[in-house]
PDB file of C-alpha atoms in Angstrom:
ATOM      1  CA  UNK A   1       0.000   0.000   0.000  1.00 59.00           C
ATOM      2  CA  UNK A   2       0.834   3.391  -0.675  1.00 67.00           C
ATOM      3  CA  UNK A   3       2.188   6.081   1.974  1.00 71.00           C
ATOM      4  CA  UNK A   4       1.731   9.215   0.156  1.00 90.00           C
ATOM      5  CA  UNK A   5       2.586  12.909   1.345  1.00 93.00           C
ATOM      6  CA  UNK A   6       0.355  15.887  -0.191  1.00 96.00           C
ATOM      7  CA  UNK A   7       1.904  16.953  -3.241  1.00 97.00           C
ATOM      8  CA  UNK A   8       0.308  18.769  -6.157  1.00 97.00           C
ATOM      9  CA  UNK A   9       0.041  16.675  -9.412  1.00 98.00           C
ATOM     10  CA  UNK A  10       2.161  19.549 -11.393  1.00 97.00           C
ATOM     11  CA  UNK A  11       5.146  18.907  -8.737  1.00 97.00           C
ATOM     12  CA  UNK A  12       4.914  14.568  -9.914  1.00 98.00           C
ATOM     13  CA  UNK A  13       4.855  15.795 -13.552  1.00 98.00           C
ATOM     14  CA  UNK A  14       8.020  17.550 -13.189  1.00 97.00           C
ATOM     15  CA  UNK A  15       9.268  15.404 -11.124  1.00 96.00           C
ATOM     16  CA  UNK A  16       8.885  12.840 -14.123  1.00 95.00           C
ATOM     17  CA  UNK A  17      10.759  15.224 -16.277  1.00 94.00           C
ATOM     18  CA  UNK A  18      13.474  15.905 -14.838  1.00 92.00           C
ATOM     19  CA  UNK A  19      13.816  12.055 -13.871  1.00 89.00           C
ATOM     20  CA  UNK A  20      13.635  11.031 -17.450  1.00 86.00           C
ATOM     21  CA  UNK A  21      16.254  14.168 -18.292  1.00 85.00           C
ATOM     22  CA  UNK A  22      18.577  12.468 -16.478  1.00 83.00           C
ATOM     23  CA  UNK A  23      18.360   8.874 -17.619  1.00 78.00           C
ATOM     24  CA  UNK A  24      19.025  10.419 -21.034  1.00 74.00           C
ATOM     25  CA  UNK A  25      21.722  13.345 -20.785  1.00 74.00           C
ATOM     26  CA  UNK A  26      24.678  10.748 -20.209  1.00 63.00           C
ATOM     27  CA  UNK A  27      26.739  13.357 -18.630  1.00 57.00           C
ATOM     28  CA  UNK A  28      24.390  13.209 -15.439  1.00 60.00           C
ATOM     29  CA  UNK A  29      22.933   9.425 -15.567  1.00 61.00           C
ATOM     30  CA  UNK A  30      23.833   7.611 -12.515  1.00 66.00           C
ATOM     31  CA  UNK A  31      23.198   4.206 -11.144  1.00 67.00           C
ATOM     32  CA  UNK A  32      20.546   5.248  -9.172  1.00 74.00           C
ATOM     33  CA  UNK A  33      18.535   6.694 -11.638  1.00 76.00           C
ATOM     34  CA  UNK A  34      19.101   3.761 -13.845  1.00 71.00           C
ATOM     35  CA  UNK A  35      17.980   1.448 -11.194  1.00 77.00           C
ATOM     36  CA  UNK A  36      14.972   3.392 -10.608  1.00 83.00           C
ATOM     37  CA  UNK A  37      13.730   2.284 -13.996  1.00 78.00           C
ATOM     38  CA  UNK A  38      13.947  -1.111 -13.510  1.00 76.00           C
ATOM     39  CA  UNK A  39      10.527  -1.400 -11.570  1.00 77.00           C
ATOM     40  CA  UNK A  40       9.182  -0.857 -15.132  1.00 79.00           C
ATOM     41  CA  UNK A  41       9.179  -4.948 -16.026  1.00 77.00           C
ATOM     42  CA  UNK A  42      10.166  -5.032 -19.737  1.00 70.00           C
ATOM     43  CA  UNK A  43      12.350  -2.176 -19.570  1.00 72.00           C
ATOM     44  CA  UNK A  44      15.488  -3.624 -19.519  1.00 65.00           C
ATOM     45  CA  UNK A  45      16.667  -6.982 -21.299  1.00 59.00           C
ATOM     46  CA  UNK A  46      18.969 -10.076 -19.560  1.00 54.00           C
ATOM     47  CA  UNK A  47      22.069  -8.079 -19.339  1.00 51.00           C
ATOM     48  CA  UNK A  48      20.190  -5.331 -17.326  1.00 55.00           C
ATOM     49  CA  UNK A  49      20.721  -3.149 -20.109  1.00 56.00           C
ATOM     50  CA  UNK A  50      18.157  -0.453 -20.959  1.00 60.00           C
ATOM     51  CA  UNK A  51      15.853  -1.584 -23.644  1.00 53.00           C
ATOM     52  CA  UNK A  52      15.135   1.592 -26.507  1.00 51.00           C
ATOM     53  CA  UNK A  53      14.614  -0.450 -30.299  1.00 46.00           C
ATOM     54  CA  UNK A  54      15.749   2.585 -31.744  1.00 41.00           C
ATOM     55  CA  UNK A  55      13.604   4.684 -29.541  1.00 53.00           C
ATOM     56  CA  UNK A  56      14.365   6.529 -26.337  1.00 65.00           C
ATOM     57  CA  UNK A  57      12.451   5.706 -22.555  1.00 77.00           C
ATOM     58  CA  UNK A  58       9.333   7.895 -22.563  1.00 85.00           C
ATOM     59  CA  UNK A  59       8.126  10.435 -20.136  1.00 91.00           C
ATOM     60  CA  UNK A  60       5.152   7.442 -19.780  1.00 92.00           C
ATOM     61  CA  UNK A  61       8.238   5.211 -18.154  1.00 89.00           C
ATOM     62  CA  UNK A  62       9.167   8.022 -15.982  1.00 91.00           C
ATOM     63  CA  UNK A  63       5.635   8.354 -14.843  1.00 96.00           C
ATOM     64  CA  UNK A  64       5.174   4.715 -13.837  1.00 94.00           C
ATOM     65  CA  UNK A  65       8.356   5.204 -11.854  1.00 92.00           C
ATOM     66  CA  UNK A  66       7.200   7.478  -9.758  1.00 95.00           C
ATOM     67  CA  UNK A  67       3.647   5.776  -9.530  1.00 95.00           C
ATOM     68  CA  UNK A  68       5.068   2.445  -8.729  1.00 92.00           C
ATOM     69  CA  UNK A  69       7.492   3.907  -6.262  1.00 92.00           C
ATOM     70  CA  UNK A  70       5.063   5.273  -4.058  1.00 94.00           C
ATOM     71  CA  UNK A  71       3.333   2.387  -4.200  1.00 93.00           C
ATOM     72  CA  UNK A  72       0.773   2.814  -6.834  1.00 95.00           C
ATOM     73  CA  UNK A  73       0.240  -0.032  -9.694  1.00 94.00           C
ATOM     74  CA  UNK A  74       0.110   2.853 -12.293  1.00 96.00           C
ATOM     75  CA  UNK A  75       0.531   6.424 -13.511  1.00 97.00           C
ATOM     76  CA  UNK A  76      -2.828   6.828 -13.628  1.00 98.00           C
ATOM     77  CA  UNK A  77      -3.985   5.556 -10.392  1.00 97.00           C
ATOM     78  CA  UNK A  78      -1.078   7.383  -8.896  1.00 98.00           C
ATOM     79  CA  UNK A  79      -3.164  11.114 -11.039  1.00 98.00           C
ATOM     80  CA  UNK A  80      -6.741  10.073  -9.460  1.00 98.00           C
ATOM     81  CA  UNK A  81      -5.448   9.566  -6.218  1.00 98.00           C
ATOM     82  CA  UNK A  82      -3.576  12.750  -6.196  1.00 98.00           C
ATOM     83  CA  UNK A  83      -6.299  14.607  -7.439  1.00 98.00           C
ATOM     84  CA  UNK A  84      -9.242  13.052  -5.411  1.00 97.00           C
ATOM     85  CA  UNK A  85      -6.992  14.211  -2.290  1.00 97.00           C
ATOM     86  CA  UNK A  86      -5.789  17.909  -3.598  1.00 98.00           C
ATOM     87  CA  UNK A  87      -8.219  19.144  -6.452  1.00 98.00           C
ATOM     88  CA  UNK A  88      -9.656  21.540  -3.214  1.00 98.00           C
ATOM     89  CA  UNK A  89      -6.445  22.830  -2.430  1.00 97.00           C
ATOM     90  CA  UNK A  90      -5.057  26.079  -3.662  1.00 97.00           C
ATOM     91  CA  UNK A  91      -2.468  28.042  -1.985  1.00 96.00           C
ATOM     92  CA  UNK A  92      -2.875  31.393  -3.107  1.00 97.00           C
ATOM     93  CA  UNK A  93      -6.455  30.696  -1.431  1.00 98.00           C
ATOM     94  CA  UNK A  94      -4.842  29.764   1.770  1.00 96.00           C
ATOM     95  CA  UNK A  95      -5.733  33.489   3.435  1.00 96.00           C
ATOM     96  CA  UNK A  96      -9.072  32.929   2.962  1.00 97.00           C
ATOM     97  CA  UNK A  97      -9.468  29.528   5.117  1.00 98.00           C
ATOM     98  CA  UNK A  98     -10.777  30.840   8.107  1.00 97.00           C
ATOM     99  CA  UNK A  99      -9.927  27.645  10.656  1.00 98.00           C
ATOM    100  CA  UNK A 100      -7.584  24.582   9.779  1.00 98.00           C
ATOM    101  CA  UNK A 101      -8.610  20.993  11.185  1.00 98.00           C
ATOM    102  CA  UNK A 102      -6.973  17.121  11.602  1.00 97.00           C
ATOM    103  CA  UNK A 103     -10.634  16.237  12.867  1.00 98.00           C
ATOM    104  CA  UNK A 104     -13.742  16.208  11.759  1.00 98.00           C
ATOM    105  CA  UNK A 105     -15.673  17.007  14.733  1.00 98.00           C
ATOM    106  CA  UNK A 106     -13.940  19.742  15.826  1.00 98.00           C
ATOM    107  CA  UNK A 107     -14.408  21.215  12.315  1.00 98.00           C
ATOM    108  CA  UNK A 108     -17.904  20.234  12.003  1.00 98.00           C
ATOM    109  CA  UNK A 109     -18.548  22.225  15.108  1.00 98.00           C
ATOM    110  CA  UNK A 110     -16.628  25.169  14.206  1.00 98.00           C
ATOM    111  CA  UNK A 111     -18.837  24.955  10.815  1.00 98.00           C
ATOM    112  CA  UNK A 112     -22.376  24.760  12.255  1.00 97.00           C
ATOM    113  CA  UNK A 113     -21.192  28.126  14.940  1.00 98.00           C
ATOM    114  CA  UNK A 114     -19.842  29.734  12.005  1.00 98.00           C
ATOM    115  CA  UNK A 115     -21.247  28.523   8.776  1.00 97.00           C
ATOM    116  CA  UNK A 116     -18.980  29.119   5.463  1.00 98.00           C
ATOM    117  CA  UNK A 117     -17.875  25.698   3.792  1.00 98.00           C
ATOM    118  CA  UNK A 118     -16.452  22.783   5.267  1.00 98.00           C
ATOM    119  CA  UNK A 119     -13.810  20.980   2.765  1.00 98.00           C
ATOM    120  CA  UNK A 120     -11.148  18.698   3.495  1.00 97.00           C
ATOM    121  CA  UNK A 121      -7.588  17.982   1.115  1.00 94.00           C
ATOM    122  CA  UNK A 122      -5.602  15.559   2.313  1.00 96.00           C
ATOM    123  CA  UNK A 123      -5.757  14.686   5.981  1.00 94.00           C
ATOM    124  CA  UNK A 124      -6.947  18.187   6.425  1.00 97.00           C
ATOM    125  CA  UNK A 125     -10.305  20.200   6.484  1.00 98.00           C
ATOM    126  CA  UNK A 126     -10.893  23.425   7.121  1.00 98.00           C
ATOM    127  CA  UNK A 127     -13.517  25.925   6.693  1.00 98.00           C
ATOM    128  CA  UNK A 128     -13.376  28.962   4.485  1.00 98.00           C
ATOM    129  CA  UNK A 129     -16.244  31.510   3.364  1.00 97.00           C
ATOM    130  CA  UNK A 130     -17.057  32.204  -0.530  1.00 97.00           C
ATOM    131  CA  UNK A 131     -14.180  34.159  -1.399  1.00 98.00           C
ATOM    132  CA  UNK A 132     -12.216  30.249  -1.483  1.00 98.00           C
ATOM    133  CA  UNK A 133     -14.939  29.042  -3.078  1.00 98.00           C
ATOM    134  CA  UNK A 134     -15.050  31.609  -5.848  1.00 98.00           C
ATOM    135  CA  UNK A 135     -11.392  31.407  -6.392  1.00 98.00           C
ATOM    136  CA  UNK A 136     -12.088  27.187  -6.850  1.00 98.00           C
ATOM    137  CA  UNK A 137     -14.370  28.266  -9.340  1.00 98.00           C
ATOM    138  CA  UNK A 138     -17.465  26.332  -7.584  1.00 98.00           C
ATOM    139  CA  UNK A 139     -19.464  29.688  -6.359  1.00 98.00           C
ATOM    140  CA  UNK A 140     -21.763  28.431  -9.454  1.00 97.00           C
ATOM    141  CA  UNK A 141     -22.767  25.596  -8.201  1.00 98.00           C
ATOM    142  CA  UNK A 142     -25.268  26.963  -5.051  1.00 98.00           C
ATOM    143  CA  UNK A 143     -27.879  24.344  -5.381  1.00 98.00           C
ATOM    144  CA  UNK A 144     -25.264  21.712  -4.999  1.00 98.00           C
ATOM    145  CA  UNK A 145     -23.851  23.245  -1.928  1.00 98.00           C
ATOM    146  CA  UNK A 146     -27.151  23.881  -0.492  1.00 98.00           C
ATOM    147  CA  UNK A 147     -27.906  20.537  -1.010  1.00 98.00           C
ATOM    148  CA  UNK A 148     -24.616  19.130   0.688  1.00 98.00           C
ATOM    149  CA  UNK A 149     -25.800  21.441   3.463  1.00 98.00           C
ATOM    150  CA  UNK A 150     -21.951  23.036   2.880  1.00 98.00           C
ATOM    151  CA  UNK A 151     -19.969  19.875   3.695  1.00 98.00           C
ATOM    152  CA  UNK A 152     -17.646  18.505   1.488  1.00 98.00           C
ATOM    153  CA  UNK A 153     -16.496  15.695   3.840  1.00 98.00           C
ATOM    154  CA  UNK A 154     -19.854  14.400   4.560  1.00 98.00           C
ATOM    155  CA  UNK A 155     -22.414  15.746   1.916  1.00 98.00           C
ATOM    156  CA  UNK A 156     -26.068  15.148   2.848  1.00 98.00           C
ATOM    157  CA  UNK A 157     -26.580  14.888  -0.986  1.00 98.00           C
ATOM    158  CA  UNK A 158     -24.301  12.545  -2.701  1.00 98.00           C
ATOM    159  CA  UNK A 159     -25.054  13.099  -6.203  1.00 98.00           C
ATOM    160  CA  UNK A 160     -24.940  16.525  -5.192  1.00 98.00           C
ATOM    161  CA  UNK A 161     -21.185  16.406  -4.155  1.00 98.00           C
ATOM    162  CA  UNK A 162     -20.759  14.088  -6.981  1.00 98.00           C
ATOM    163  CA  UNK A 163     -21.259  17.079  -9.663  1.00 98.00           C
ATOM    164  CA  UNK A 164     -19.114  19.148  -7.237  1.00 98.00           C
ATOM    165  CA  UNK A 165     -16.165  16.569  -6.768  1.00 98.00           C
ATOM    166  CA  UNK A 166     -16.420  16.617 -10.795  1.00 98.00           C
ATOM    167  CA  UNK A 167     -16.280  20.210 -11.370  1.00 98.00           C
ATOM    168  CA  UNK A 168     -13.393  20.502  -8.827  1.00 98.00           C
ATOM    169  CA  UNK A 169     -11.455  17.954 -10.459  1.00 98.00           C
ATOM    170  CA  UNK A 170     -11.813  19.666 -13.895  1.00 98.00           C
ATOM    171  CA  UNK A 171     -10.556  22.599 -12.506  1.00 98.00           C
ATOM    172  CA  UNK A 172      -7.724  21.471 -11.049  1.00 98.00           C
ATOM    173  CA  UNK A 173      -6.293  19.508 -13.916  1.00 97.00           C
ATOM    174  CA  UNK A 174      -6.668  22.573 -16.129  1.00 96.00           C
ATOM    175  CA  UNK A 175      -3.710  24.211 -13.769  1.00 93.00           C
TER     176      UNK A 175
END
């Protein structure tokens, strides 16, 4: 299983590129980068020499490196995961969270005193006002807040926060 830290998808994607920069600019290959590649099975042949047919590793390769390093079985559940956990966070946003949680109940609480929104990223929730929401782009979508009674972390309306969990991760891949 997986023990993954926050980090934003954009950070992984460079992360990939720079990886794969190194396995092909000889002058800075090393062993260990090398080595990292050969979680990829198929990659390399018998004499643990990198496998290209006249074509060089991908950024795809570099991708699954990362994925199956932190314990994912691919790029792409690595990206869903990553997104499900961060698509609410943005930190030039961060002024406008008004309290920052590790529990639910204490947030919960502070939400029904207070009101605002109650969203969670990570092992995280906190509550902001509109001005968080508005920069998420989701200050459209009033009826499905109403209907999650404000609550990202336990909606009252699932299909509800389904359309919002959508529109949130839409507008975090277009970063």
């Amino acid at each position: 299983m997986h023990n993954l830290k926050p980090v934003r998808l954009n950070e992984l994607k460079l992360e990939a590129t720079f990886l794969l920069k190194d396995l092909t600019n000889n002058s800075t290959q090393t062993a260990g980068t090398l080595s990292r590649f050969k979680v990829i099975p198929g990659l390399f042949n018998k004499a643990d020499i990198l496998i290209t047919q006249g074509k060089h590793v991908k950024l795809k390769h570099a991708y699954q490196v990362l994925a199956l390093e932190r314990g994912f079985k691919s790029w792409s559940d690595l990206k869903h995961f990553v997104v499900e956990k961060d698509c609410l966070y943005r930190p030039h946003l961060v002024p406008y969270v008004h309290s920052w949680f590790k529990q639910y109940q204490p947030a919960m609480e502070y939400h029904q005193k207070h009101g605002g929104y109650l969203l969670a990223f990570w092992s995280d929730i906190i509550v902001c006002g509109e001005e968080y929401i508005k920069g998420l782009e989701l200050d459209a979508c009033q009826a499905e807040w109403q209907a999650v009674a404000y609550d990202w972390v336990r909606p009252t309306d699932e299909m509800a926060w389904q359309v919002l969990s959508e529109k949130a991760k839409s507008n975090y891949l277009k970063l």
